[in-house]
PDB file of C-alpha atoms in Angstrom:
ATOM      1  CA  UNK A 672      39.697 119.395 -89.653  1.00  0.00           C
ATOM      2  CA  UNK A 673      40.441 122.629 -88.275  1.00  0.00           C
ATOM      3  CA  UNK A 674      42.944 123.466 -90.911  1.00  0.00           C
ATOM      4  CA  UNK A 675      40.759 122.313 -93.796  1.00  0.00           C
ATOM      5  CA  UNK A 676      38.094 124.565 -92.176  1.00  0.00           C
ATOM      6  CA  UNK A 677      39.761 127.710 -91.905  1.00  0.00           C
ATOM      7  CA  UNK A 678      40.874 126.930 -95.475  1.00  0.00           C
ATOM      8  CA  UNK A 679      37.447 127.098 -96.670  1.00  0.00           C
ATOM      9  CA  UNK A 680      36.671 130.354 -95.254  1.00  0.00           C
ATOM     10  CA  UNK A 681      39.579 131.755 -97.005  1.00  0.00           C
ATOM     11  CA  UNK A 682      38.160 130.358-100.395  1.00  0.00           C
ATOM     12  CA  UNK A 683      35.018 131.780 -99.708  1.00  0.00           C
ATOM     13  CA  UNK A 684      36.589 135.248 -98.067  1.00  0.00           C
ATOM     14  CA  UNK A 685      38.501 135.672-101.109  1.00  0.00           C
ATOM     15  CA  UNK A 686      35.540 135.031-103.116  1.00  0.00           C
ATOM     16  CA  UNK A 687      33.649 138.151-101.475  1.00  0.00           C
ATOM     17  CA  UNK A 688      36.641 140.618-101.014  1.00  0.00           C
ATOM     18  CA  UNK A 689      38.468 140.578-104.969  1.00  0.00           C
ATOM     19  CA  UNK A 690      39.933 143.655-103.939  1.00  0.00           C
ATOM     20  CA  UNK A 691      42.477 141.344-101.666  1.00  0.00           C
ATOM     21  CA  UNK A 692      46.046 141.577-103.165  1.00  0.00           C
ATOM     22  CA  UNK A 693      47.527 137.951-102.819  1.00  0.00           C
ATOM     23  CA  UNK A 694      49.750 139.502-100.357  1.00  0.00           C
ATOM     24  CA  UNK A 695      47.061 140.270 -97.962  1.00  0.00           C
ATOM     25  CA  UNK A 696      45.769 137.019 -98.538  1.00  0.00           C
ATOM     26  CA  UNK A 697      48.824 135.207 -97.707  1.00  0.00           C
ATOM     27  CA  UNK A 698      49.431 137.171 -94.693  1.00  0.00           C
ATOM     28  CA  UNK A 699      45.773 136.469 -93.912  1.00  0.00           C
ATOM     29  CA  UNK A 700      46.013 132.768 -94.430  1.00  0.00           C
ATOM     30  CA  UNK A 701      49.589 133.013 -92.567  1.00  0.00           C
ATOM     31  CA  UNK A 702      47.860 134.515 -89.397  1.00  0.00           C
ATOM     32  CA  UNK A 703      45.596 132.100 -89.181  1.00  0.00           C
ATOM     33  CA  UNK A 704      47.994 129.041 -89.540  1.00  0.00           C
ATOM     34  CA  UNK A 705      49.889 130.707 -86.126  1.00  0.00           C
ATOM     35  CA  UNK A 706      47.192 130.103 -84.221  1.00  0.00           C
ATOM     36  CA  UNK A 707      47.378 126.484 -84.946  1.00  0.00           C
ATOM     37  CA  UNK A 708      50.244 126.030 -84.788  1.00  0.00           C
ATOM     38  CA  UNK A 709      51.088 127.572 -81.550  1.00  0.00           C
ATOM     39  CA  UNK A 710      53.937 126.394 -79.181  1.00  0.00           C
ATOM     40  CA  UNK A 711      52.090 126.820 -76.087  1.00  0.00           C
ATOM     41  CA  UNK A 712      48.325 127.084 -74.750  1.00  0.00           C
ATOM     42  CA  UNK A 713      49.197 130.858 -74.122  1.00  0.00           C
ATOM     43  CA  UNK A 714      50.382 131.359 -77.427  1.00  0.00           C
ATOM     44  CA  UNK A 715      46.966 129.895 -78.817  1.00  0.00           C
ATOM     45  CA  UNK A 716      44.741 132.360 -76.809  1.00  0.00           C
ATOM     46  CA  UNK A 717      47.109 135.254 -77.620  1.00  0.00           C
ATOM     47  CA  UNK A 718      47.449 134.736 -81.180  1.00  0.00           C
ATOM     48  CA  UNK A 719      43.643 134.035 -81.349  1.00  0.00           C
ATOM     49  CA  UNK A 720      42.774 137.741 -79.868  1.00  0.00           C
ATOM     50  CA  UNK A 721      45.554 139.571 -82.005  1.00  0.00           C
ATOM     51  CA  UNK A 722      44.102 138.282 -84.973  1.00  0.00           C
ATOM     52  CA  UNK A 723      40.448 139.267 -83.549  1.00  0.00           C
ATOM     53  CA  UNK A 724      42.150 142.970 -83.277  1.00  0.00           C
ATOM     54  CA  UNK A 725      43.109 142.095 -86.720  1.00  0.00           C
ATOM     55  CA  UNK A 726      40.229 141.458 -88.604  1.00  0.00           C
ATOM     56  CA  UNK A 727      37.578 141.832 -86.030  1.00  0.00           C
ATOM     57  CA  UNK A 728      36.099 144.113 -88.692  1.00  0.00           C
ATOM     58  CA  UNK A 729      35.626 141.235 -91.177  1.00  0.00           C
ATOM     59  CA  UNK A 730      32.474 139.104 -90.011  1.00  0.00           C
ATOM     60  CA  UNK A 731      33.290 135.812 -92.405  1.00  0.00           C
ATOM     61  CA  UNK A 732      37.343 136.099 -90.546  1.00  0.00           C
ATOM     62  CA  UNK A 733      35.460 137.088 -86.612  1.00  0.00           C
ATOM     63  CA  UNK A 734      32.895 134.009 -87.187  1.00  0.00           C
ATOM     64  CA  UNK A 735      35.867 131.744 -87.635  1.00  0.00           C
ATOM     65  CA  UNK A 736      38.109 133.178 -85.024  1.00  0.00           C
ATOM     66  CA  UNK A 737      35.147 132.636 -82.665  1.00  0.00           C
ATOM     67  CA  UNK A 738      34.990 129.281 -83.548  1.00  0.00           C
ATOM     68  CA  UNK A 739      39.085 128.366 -83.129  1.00  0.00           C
ATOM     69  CA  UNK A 740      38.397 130.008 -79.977  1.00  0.00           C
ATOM     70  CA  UNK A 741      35.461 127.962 -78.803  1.00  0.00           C
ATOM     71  CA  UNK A 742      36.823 124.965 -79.609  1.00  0.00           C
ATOM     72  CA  UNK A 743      40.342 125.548 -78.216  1.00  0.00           C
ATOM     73  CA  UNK A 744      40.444 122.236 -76.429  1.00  0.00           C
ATOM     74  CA  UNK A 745      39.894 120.259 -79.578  1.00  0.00           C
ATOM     75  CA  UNK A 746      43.156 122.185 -81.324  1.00  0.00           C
ATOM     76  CA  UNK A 747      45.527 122.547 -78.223  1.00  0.00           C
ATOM     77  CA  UNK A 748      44.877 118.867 -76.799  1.00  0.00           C
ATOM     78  CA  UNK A 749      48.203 118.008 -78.313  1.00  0.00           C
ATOM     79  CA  UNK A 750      49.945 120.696 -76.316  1.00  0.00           C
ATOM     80  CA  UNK A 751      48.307 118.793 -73.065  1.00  0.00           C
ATOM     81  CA  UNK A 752      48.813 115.431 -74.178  1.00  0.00           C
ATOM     82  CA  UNK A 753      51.880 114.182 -76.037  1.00  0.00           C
ATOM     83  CA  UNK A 754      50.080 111.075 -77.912  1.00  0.00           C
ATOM     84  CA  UNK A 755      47.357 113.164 -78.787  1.00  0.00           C
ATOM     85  CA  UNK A 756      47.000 114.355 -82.444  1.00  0.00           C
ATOM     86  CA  UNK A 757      47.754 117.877 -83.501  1.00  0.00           C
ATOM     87  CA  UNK A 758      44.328 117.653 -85.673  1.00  0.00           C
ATOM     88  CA  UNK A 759      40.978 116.239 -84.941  1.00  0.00           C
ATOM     89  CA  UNK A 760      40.842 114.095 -87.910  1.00  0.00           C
ATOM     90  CA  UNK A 761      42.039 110.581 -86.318  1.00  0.00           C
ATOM     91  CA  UNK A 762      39.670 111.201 -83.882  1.00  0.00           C
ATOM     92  CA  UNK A 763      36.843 112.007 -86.591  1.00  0.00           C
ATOM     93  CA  UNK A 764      37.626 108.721 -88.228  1.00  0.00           C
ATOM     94  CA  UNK A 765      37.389 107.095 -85.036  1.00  0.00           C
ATOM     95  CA  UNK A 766      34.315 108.013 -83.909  1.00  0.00           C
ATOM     96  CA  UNK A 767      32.678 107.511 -87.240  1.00  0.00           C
ATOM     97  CA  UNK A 768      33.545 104.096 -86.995  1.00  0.00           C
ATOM     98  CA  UNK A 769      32.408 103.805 -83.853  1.00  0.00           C
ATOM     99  CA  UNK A 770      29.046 105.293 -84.941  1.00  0.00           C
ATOM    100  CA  UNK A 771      28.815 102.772 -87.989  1.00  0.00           C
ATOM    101  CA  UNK A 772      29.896  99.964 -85.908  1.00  0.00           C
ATOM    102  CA  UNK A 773      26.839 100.935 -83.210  1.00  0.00           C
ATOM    103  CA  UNK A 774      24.198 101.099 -85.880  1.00  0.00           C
ATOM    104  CA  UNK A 775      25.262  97.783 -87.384  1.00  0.00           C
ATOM    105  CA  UNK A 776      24.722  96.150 -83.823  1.00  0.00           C
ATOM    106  CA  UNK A 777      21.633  97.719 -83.690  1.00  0.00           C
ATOM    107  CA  UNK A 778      20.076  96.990 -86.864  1.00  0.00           C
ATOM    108  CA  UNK A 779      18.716  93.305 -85.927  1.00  0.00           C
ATOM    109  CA  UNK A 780      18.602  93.397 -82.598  1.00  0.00           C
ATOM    110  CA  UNK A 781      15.940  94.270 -79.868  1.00  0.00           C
ATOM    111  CA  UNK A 782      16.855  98.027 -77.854  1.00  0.00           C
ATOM    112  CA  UNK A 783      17.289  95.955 -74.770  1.00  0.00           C
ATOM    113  CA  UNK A 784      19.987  93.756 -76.514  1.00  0.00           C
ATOM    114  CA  UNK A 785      22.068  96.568 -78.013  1.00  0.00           C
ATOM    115  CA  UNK A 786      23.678  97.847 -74.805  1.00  0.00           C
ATOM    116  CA  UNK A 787      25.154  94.421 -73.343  1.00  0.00           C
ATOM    117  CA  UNK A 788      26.736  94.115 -77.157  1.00  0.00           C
ATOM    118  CA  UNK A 789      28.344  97.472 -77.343  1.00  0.00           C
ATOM    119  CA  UNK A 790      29.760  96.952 -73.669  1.00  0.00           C
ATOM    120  CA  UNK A 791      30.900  93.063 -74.818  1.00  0.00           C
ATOM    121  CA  UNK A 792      32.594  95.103 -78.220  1.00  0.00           C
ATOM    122  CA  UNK A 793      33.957  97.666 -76.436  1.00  0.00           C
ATOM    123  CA  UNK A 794      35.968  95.297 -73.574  1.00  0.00           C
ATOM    124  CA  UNK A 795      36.861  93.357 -76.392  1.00  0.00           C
ATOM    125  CA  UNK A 796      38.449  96.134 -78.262  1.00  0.00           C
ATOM    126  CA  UNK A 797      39.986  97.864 -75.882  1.00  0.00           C
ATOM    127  CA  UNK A 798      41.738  94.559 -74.363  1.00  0.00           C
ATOM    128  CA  UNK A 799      43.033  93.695 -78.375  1.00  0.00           C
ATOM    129  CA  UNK A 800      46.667  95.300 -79.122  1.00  0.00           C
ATOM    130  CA  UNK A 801      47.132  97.076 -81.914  1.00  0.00           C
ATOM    131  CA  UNK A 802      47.934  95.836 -85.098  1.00  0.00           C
ATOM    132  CA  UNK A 803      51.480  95.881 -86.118  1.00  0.00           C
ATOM    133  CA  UNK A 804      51.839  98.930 -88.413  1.00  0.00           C
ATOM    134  CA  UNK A 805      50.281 101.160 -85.957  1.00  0.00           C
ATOM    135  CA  UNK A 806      51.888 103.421 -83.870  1.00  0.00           C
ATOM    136  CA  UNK A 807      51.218 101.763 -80.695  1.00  0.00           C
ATOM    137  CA  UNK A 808      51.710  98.296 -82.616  1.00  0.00           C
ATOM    138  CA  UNK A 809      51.793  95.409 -79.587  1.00  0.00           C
ATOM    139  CA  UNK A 810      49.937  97.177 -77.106  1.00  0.00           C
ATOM    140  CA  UNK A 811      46.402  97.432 -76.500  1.00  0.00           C
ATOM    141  CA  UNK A 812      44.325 100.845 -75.873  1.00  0.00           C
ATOM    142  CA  UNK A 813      43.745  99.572 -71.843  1.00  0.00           C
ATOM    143  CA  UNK A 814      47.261  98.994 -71.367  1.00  0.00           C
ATOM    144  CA  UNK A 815      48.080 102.371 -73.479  1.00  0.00           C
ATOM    145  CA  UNK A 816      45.646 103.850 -70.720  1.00  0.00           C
ATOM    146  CA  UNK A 817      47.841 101.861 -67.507  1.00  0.00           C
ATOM    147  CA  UNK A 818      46.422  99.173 -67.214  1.00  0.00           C
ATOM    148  CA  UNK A 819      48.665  96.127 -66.639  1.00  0.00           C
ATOM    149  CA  UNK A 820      48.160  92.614 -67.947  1.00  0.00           C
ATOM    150  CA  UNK A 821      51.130  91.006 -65.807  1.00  0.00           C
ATOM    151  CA  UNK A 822      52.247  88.518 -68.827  1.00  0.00           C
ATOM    152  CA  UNK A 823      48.521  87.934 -69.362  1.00  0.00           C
ATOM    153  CA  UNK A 824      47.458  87.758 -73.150  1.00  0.00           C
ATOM    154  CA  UNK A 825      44.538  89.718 -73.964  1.00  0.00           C
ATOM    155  CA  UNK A 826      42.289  87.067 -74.523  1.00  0.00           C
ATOM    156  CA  UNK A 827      42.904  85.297 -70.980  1.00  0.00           C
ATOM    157  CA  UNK A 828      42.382  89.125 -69.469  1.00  0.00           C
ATOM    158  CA  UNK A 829      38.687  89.363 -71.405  1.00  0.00           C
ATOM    159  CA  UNK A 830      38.431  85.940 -69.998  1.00  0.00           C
ATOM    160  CA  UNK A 831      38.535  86.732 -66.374  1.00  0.00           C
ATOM    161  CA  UNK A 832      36.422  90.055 -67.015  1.00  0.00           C
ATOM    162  CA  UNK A 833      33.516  87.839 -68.132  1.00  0.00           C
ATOM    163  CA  UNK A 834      34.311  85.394 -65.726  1.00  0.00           C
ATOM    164  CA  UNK A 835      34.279  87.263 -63.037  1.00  0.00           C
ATOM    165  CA  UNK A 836      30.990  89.091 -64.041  1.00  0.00           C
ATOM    166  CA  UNK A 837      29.463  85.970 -64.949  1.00  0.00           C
ATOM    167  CA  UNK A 838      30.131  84.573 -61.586  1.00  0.00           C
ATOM    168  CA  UNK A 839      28.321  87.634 -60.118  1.00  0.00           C
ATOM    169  CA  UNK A 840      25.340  87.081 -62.415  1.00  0.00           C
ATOM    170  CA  UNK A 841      24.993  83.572 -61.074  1.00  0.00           C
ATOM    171  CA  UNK A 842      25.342  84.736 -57.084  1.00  0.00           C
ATOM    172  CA  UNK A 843      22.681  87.083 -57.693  1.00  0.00           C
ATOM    173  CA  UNK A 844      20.286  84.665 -58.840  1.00  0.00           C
ATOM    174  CA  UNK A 845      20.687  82.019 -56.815  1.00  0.00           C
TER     175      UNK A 845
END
């Protein structure tokens, strides 16, 4: 997202300053790609003020800058975090699945009645592995995240989670 962001300021930067030779443009758009794809978290931050000393006096190129910078922990997560995504876009798609998904379980249903289905949805998915094709094919996101079956199939583990909950339920009540 980042990337296709920054390449849209470009566009319109171009757009307002003809007087750019494609040279300066390149090295422009060449600047802007070191910052993300810096080696290090240091390298980010550094590479992020040297272009500010840059072009500091362009307000279109500072706006943008201030943004990269801002939202550092979006674009550097991958530097933190070797499964994590260089780019924000798998995570976009995620969460606007997740979003769909939540307004589909609350379309019919009571306010009350949405919560205890998202929680249900969400054990549920996070117990299920991952399809074969994916990168983490066989395993499911809890176990990704630590936790350990012990030769337990997902469905037996969501088992005992609402058994165990259930049998709480019924204490409390009686």
């Amino acid at each position: 997202m980042a990337k296709k962001r920054v390449s849209a300021t470009f566009d319109d930067f171009s757009k307002t300053h003809p007087d750019w030779l494609p040279e300066q443009l390149q090295q422009l758009e060449d600047d802007f790609d070191s910052v993300l794809n810096a080696p290090s978290l240091a390298a980010y931050s550094q590479r992020v003020r040297r272009n500010r000393e840059r072009y500091g006096h362009e307000p279109m190129l500072l706006n943008r800058l201030d943004i990269l910078k801002h939202k550092r922990f979006l674009f550097t997560n991958h530097l933190k975090h070797k499964d994590a995504s260089a780019y924000s876009a798998p995570l976009d798609r995620s969460m606007r699945f997740l979003d769909k998904k939540l307004m589909k379980f609350g379309q019919y249903r009571a306010e009350d009645a949405i919560n205890p289905m998202v929680n249900a949805w969400a054990i549920v998915n996070n117990l299920r592995p991952f399809l074969p094709d994916a990168k983490k094919a066989g395993q499911s996101l809890a176990e990704h995240f630590g936790v350990q079956l012990k030769g337990l199939s997902w469905m037996e583990a969501l088992n005992l989670c609402t058994v165990s909950n259930l049998d709480a339920m019924l204490l409390a009540t009686f």
